[in-house]
Amino acid sequence: MLEYVVGFSIFEARSLQTEDGNPCDPFVEVECSDHSYQTAHLENRDSLAPWNETCIWPHVAMYPKEFESSFIEFKVYARHWFTRNFLIGKTSLQLSFINKRQSH
């Protein structure tokens, strides 16, 4: 089993669309392997949500074959205080694809 360092930065989200079209309180949730991270939630945003947050997980233990098929997933939610949070959008990136890029 090898240890990998996984780091990412969350800069901003633009043109946020919620189910009712009103401003929202967005936050980002990031998951990779057994690790997770959540940004601060921002209040009353509709067009631009700047976080400028960075996270580094220095000890992500995986077997090489597991690394080849693992993803880091980013989800943007609108916070709802009394009901379930609304998923605005999500994306994922394969770790091996990121690792093969020249400027990773």
Coordinates of C-alpha atoms in Angstrom, one line a residue:
M1 CA 0.0 0.0 0.0
L2 CA 1.3 3.4 -0.9
E3 CA 0.6 6.9 0.5
Y4 CA -0.4 9.7 -1.8
V5 CA -0.8 13.4 -1.2
V6 CA -4.1 14.8 -2.5
G7 CA -4.6 18.6 -2.5
F8 CA -7.1 20.9 -4.1
S9 CA -8.2 24.5 -4.1
I10 CA -11.8 25.7 -4.4
F11 CA -11.9 29.2 -5.8
E12 CA -15.4 30.1 -6.7
A13 CA -18.7 29.1 -8.2
R14 CA -20.6 31.2 -10.8
S15 CA -24.2 31.4 -12.0
L16 CA -25.6 29.3 -9.2
Q17 CA -29.1 27.9 -10.1
T18 CA -31.3 26.6 -7.4
E19 CA -34.6 24.8 -7.7
D20 CA -36.6 28.0 -7.0
G21 CA -34.3 30.6 -8.7
N22 CA -33.7 32.5 -5.5
P23 CA -30.3 33.3 -4.0
C24 CA -28.9 30.5 -1.9
D25 CA -26.4 29.7 0.8
P26 CA -23.9 27.5 -1.1
F27 CA -21.2 25.2 0.1
V28 CA -18.9 22.6 -1.5
E29 CA -18.4 19.1 -0.3
V30 CA -15.3 17.2 -1.5
E31 CA -14.8 13.4 -1.1
C32 CA -11.9 11.1 -2.0
S33 CA -11.3 7.7 -0.7
D34 CA -12.0 7.9 3.1
H35 CA -11.4 11.6 3.2
S36 CA -13.9 14.5 3.1
Y37 CA -13.9 18.3 3.3
Q38 CA -16.6 20.9 3.4
T39 CA -16.2 24.6 2.7
A40 CA -17.8 27.3 4.8
H41 CA -21.3 28.1 3.6
L42 CA -21.9 31.6 2.1
E43 CA -25.1 33.4 2.5
N44 CA -27.4 34.9 -0.1
R45 CA -25.4 34.2 -3.3
D46 CA -26.9 34.0 -6.8
S47 CA -24.2 34.8 -9.3
L48 CA -20.8 34.5 -7.6
A49 CA -19.7 32.5 -4.5
P50 CA -16.0 33.0 -3.7
W51 CA -14.4 30.6 -1.3
N52 CA -10.7 30.6 -2.0
E53 CA -10.1 27.6 0.2
T54 CA -7.3 25.0 -0.1
C55 CA -7.0 21.6 1.5
I56 CA -4.3 19.0 1.5
W57 CA -4.7 15.4 2.6
P58 CA -1.0 14.3 3.2
H59 CA -1.7 10.6 3.9
V60 CA -4.1 9.0 1.5
A61 CA -3.3 5.3 1.6
M62 CA -4.2 3.2 -1.5
Y63 CA -3.0 0.3 -3.4
P64 CA -1.7 1.3 -6.9
K65 CA -4.7 -0.4 -8.7
E66 CA -7.1 1.4 -6.3
F67 CA -5.4 4.7 -7.2
E68 CA -5.9 4.0 -10.9
S69 CA -9.7 3.8 -10.4
S70 CA -10.2 6.4 -7.6
F71 CA -11.9 9.7 -8.0
I72 CA -12.1 13.0 -6.2
E73 CA -15.6 14.3 -6.3
F74 CA -16.8 17.9 -5.8
K75 CA -20.5 18.7 -5.1
V76 CA -22.0 22.2 -4.7
Y77 CA -25.1 22.4 -2.5
A78 CA -27.6 25.0 -1.5
R79 CA -28.0 24.8 2.3
H80 CA -31.5 24.3 3.5
W81 CA -31.7 24.7 7.3
F82 CA -34.8 22.6 7.9
T83 CA -34.9 20.3 4.9
R84 CA -32.5 18.3 2.8
N85 CA -29.7 20.4 1.1
F86 CA -30.3 20.9 -2.6
L87 CA -27.5 19.6 -5.0
I88 CA -26.8 22.3 -7.5
G89 CA -24.1 20.5 -9.4
K90 CA -21.2 18.0 -9.1
T91 CA -18.1 16.8 -11.0
S92 CA -15.4 14.2 -10.4
L93 CA -11.9 13.8 -11.6
Q94 CA -9.9 10.5 -11.8
L95 CA -6.8 10.7 -9.6
S96 CA -4.6 8.8 -12.1
F97 CA -5.6 11.3 -14.9
I98 CA -4.6 14.2 -12.7
N99 CA -1.4 12.6 -11.7
K100 CA -0.4 12.1 -15.4
R101 CA -0.8 15.7 -16.2
Q102 CA 2.5 17.7 -16.5
S103 CA 1.5 20.5 -14.2
H104 CA -0.4 18.7 -11.5

